[in-house]
Amino acid sequence: SACSSLQESEKKVDYAQAPSAAEMQRVSPAFAHYTNDVVIGDLWQRPGLTPRDRSLITITTLITQQQAVELPYHFGRALDNGVTPEELSEIITHLAFYTGWGHSTAAAAILSDVFKERGIDNSDLPAVPANPLPIDRESERNRERLVEDNFGVVSPGVVDYTTNVLFRDLWIRPGLAPRDRSLVTVSALVAAGQAEQVTFHLNRAMDSGLTQAEAQETLTQLAFYAGWPRVFSAMPVFKSVFESRGLES
Amino acid sequence: SACSSLQESEKKVDYAQAPSAAEMQRVSPAFAHYTNDVVIGDLWQRPGLTPRDRSLITITTLITQQQAVELPYHFGRALDNGVTPEELSEIITHLAFYTGWGHSTAAAAILSDVFKERGIDNSDLPAVPANPLPIDRESERNRERLVEDNFGVVSPGVVDYTTNVLFRDLWIRPGLAPRDRSLVTVSALVAAGQAEQVTFHLNRAMDSGLTQAEAQETLTQLAFYAGWPRVFSAMPVFKSVFESRGLES
Amino acid sequence: SACSSLQESEKKVDYAQAPSAAEMQRVSPAFAHYTNDVVIGDLWQRPGLTPRDRSLITITTLITQQQAVELPYHFGRALDNGVTPEELSEIITHLAFYTGWGHSTAAAAILSDVFKERGIDNSDLPAVPANPLPIDRESERNRERLVEDNFGVVSPGVVDYTTNVLFRDLWIRPGLAPRDRSLVTVSALVAAGQAEQVTFHLNRAMDSGLTQAEAQETLTQLAFYAGWPRVFSAMPVFKSVFESRGLES
């Protein structure tokens, strides 16, 4: 019967659950200590970034690294820290292009449950915005020419979608401020270990208002969530960008 | 009792499920729109690659990036697009070596369920083929000498397995055409962010019949499934290979 | 009722389960053959590394690549091969910093279940050790100066945590021998595709007692579990380190 066979299935472990405090303690009192006293008690309290920015960086990292276990908690925390449901919707959409369709699809399934629990529903948001942001024509022309010159013969399909779907459509959606969209993009690149793509997007982020101090502290948040090595590989690129902009340190 | 405790466990969310259309819409009408109108409605309909090739690239990316949520759907789609059960069996086997044993083990658990639903069973396939493909002795001698000279003193074990298990055993299995095996390998390398390993395998793919136009469109498919940054890091390598072969563009 | 709705949920596939032998055979007799005859029957029996070291490398790879499906089996195997519960606790803690917080959190949930099944409980371990290992002051001063000079202006937060939480706290925890802690770190770097970070940590591993023969065979173990391309990208770095130390081959 259903019930007798369910006794079996009850034994199945659902690994998609985060460990409880008692389970963390059973496995590693040290890990529980670092989580409570260093990450939650110290890192998240640092003044260099708002809790909202830390949430943007953290959920981006979790989506990019497919860390489903922590996502329900951090989606909720992001909402509590002032990230709006529409912004979460945009981040999921944006990261489909910047980390792969499957990562965002998996994250959408989780966010859907978080939304249900909180009675949130984005269904009425427009799929195509009525009032897209303006395009900076000169910078877009430069970007397009550079990509066309370098890669037009390598993959016309990629170059075409990059222009028409990414930079003249996705990037001008008004649901996420350009500075936040760039912060999400830079965080995804560092989390994926793609320091070689950071220069363009970090410059774009700083052109859109991300300060050098915020960029510096973004690395600090990423060190814990994406891992130290990802950040150490990205630091030389951040350094070059800071130097090329002539900023103080 | 079993039933009362199951009421608890029912609340557990199974994150390994793909979101329904309604859930996608709840989370992000934009993401639903891009999925339906750009990816399914446009990308998959482009003439540059057969749907079967697009399926090979897509399931390779999903296995390499551990995107379990989309795999059941795309294994089914691959079968519908003409990838045979034996070819799926070979891809799982091949990717164990090229993305890590655990990735293929996880994918095998999913494929097993897809096969059960469709009444497919590969159990009778030979584990060791009776008639392996011929080895191109000269190219294999060159490959072996290069690896031995470079890395024989670095890891004799790796060099030995590379020759005896990979190139004189795995690669000559007849269950997957050499052109398809190379397409899968190149896709896995791009999806894993390992552009530095692409040159050898893209040349091998093109030696086995992958056309330049197909390679170009492979990047387009990968842009959506592996994410734009992976493809932008791979494009310079594809460009060099195209140029070294003196092909038109 | 609970029971009738559970008949539905029973149908849900739990993808976090490893495939059974019959399921492996149904999907790919070849993959089952390679797993049994090459990986279990040959690789794990090679004399170049102890089974305990192979377990350290393997669980590190599985945690780093988020391969949850194989972790329950390999945590159990690690315990059977002589890795102590305290060492597993330290590895989870260490990898939080070296592969990202979410990876270790997910692994902690799985290890908690393995511990429960075996009646193991680490709750009484000290979160902060009473007797930390001594710091090699000269080498730590050099490391600190190098990082401060290179990156002090890039991210003061990262540099500060690197010194105070990583090298003057995490690395001197006595629960994992320095040689093993470095072996875990090197394995994580190779598995994550970060060959560019290997030089410092491979030297540190060999300074702490990892022999060249063990380092060579570490690559062999990693080839199967992290995938061939990760290892081929790391081999030139291992080669440089071996040569810089003037070791025989």
GROMACS .gro file of C-alpha atoms in nm, chain B residues 3 6-7 9-10 14 16-17 66 68 72 89-90 92-93 96-106 108-113 115-116 119-128 147 149-151 153-158 160-162 165-166 169-170 173 189 192 194 196-197, chain C residues 1-3 5-6 9 12-19 22-31 33-35 38-39 42-44 46 62 65-70 193 212 215-217 219-221 223-236 238-239 242-243 249:
model
  134
  252CYS     CA    1   0.150   0.838   0.776
  255LEU     CA    2   0.488   1.166   0.623
  256GLN     CA    3   0.272   1.473   0.649
  258SER     CA    4   0.802   1.506   0.489
  259GLU     CA    5   0.544   1.607   0.229
  263ASP     CA    6   1.215   1.842  -0.401
  265ALA     CA    7   1.545   1.835  -0.834
  266GLN     CA    8   1.216   1.908  -1.016
  315GLN     CA    9   2.576   1.915  -1.294
  317ALA     CA   10   2.027   1.774  -1.287
  321PRO     CA   11   1.534   1.436  -1.760
  338SER     CA   12   2.519   0.518  -2.304
  339GLU     CA   13   2.848   0.605  -2.473
  341ILE     CA   14   2.770   0.899  -2.018
  342THR     CA   15   3.073   0.670  -2.032
  345ALA     CA   16   3.307   1.011  -1.688
  346PHE     CA   17   3.663   1.055  -1.816
  347TYR     CA   18   3.618   1.409  -1.947
  348THR     CA   19   3.420   1.576  -1.665
  349GLY     CA   20   3.475   1.349  -1.364
  350TRP     CA   21   3.336   1.016  -1.249
  351GLY     CA   22   3.076   1.165  -1.015
  352HIS     CA   23   2.914   1.376  -1.287
  353SER     CA   24   2.848   1.071  -1.501
  354THR     CA   25   2.735   0.863  -1.206
  355ALA     CA   26   2.477   1.128  -1.120
  357ALA     CA   27   2.339   0.768  -1.504
  358ALA     CA   28   2.089   0.769  -1.218
  359ILE     CA   29   1.873   1.014  -1.409
  360LEU     CA   30   1.908   0.842  -1.745
  361SER     CA   31   1.813   0.514  -1.582
  362ASP     CA   32   1.476   0.664  -1.488
  364PHE     CA   33   1.501   0.465  -1.986
  365LYS     CA   34   1.258   0.292  -1.747
  368GLY     CA   35   1.100   0.083  -2.171
  369ILE     CA   36   1.459   0.113  -2.289
  370ASP     CA   37   1.725  -0.122  -2.161
  371ASN     CA   38   2.091  -0.121  -2.269
  372SER     CA   39   2.191  -0.408  -2.039
  373ASP     CA   40   2.277  -0.635  -2.329
  374LEU     CA   41   2.521  -0.396  -2.497
  375PRO     CA   42   2.874  -0.535  -2.485
  376ALA     CA   43   3.089  -0.371  -2.216
  377VAL     CA   44   3.390  -0.429  -2.439
  396VAL     CA   45   5.227   1.359  -2.390
  398ASP     CA   46   5.774   1.396  -2.358
  399ASN     CA   47   5.581   1.666  -2.173
  400PHE     CA   48   5.433   1.476  -1.883
  402VAL     CA   49   5.795   1.252  -1.559
  403VAL     CA   50   5.505   1.448  -1.410
  404SER     CA   51   5.259   1.163  -1.370
  405PRO     CA   52   5.339   0.823  -1.519
  406GLY     CA   53   4.998   0.698  -1.407
  407VAL     CA   54   4.808   0.966  -1.597
  409ASP     CA   55   4.970   0.539  -1.896
  410TYR     CA   56   4.591   0.555  -1.850
  411THR     CA   57   4.569   0.823  -2.120
  414VAL     CA   58   4.235   0.340  -2.140
  415LEU     CA   59   4.150   0.659  -2.327
  418ASP     CA   60   4.014   0.183  -2.571
  419LEU     CA   61   3.753   0.453  -2.498
  422ARG     CA   62   3.449   0.226  -2.908
  438LEU     CA   63   3.565   2.158  -2.245
  441ALA     CA   64   3.385   2.351  -1.799
  443GLN     CA   65   3.878   2.489  -2.017
  445GLU     CA   66   4.312   2.591  -2.302
  446GLN     CA   67   4.235   2.225  -2.387
  499SER     CA   68  -0.530   1.282   0.314
  500ALA     CA   69  -0.164   1.243   0.379
  501CYS     CA   70  -0.157   0.893   0.243
  503SER     CA   71  -0.136   1.255  -0.167
  504LEU     CA   72   0.174   1.061  -0.082
  507SER     CA   73   0.491   1.212  -0.416
  510LYS     CA   74   0.896   1.171  -0.759
  511VAL     CA   75   1.243   1.064  -0.848
  512ASP     CA   76   1.506   1.136  -0.590
  513TYR     CA   77   1.806   1.224  -0.807
  514ALA     CA   78   2.031   1.247  -0.507
  515GLN     CA   79   2.050   0.866  -0.500
  516ALA     CA   80   2.340   0.687  -0.663
  517PRO     CA   81   2.239   0.438  -0.931
  520ALA     CA   82   2.136  -0.288  -1.214
  521GLU     CA   83   2.064   0.073  -1.308
  522MET     CA   84   2.426   0.129  -1.413
  523GLN     CA   85   2.404  -0.183  -1.628
  524ARG     CA   86   2.074  -0.070  -1.781
  525VAL     CA   87   2.226   0.264  -1.879
  526SER     CA   88   2.576   0.162  -1.977
  527PRO     CA   89   2.744  -0.176  -1.939
  528ALA     CA   90   3.065   0.000  -2.047
  529PHE     CA   91   3.048   0.255  -1.766
  531HIS     CA   92   3.281  -0.210  -1.658
  532TYR     CA   93   3.515   0.089  -1.631
  533THR     CA   94   3.389   0.163  -1.279
  536VAL     CA   95   3.947   0.019  -1.398
  537VAL     CA   96   3.850   0.254  -1.111
  540ASP     CA   97   4.281  -0.104  -1.064
  541LEU     CA   98   4.315   0.266  -0.972
  542TRP     CA   99   4.229   0.224  -0.602
  544ARG     CA  100   4.774   0.107  -0.713
  560LEU     CA  101   3.329   1.549  -0.481
  563GLN     CA  102   3.246   1.972  -0.778
  564GLN     CA  103   2.918   1.946  -0.580
  565GLN     CA  104   2.880   1.579  -0.667
  566ALA     CA  105   2.633   1.495  -0.391
  567VAL     CA  106   2.534   1.161  -0.539
  568GLU     CA  107   2.865   0.993  -0.466
  691GLY     CA  108   4.028   2.418  -1.260
  710GLN     CA  109   5.700   1.373  -0.540
  713ALA     CA  110   5.206   1.417  -0.587
  714GLN     CA  111   5.239   1.234  -0.920
  715GLU     CA  112   4.987   0.972  -0.816
  717LEU     CA  113   4.716   1.354  -1.040
  718THR     CA  114   4.626   0.999  -1.142
  719GLN     CA  115   4.349   0.981  -0.881
  721ALA     CA  116   4.216   1.233  -1.352
  722PHE     CA  117   3.928   0.994  -1.283
  723TYR     CA  118   3.740   1.197  -1.023
  724ALA     CA  119   3.794   1.555  -1.147
  725GLY     CA  120   3.818   1.460  -1.514
  726TRP     CA  121   4.110   1.435  -1.752
  727PRO     CA  122   4.106   1.800  -1.870
  728ARG     CA  123   4.146   1.939  -1.517
  729VAL     CA  124   4.456   1.725  -1.472
  730PHE     CA  125   4.606   1.809  -1.810
  731SER     CA  126   4.575   2.179  -1.725
  732ALA     CA  127   4.747   2.119  -1.389
  733MET     CA  128   5.035   1.903  -1.516
  734PRO     CA  129   5.253   2.190  -1.644
  736PHE     CA  130   5.322   2.033  -1.120
  737LYS     CA  131   5.612   1.995  -1.365
  740PHE     CA  132   5.900   1.948  -0.942
  741GLU     CA  133   6.174   2.109  -1.152
  747SER     CA  134   6.192   1.186  -1.190
   0.00000   0.00000   0.00000
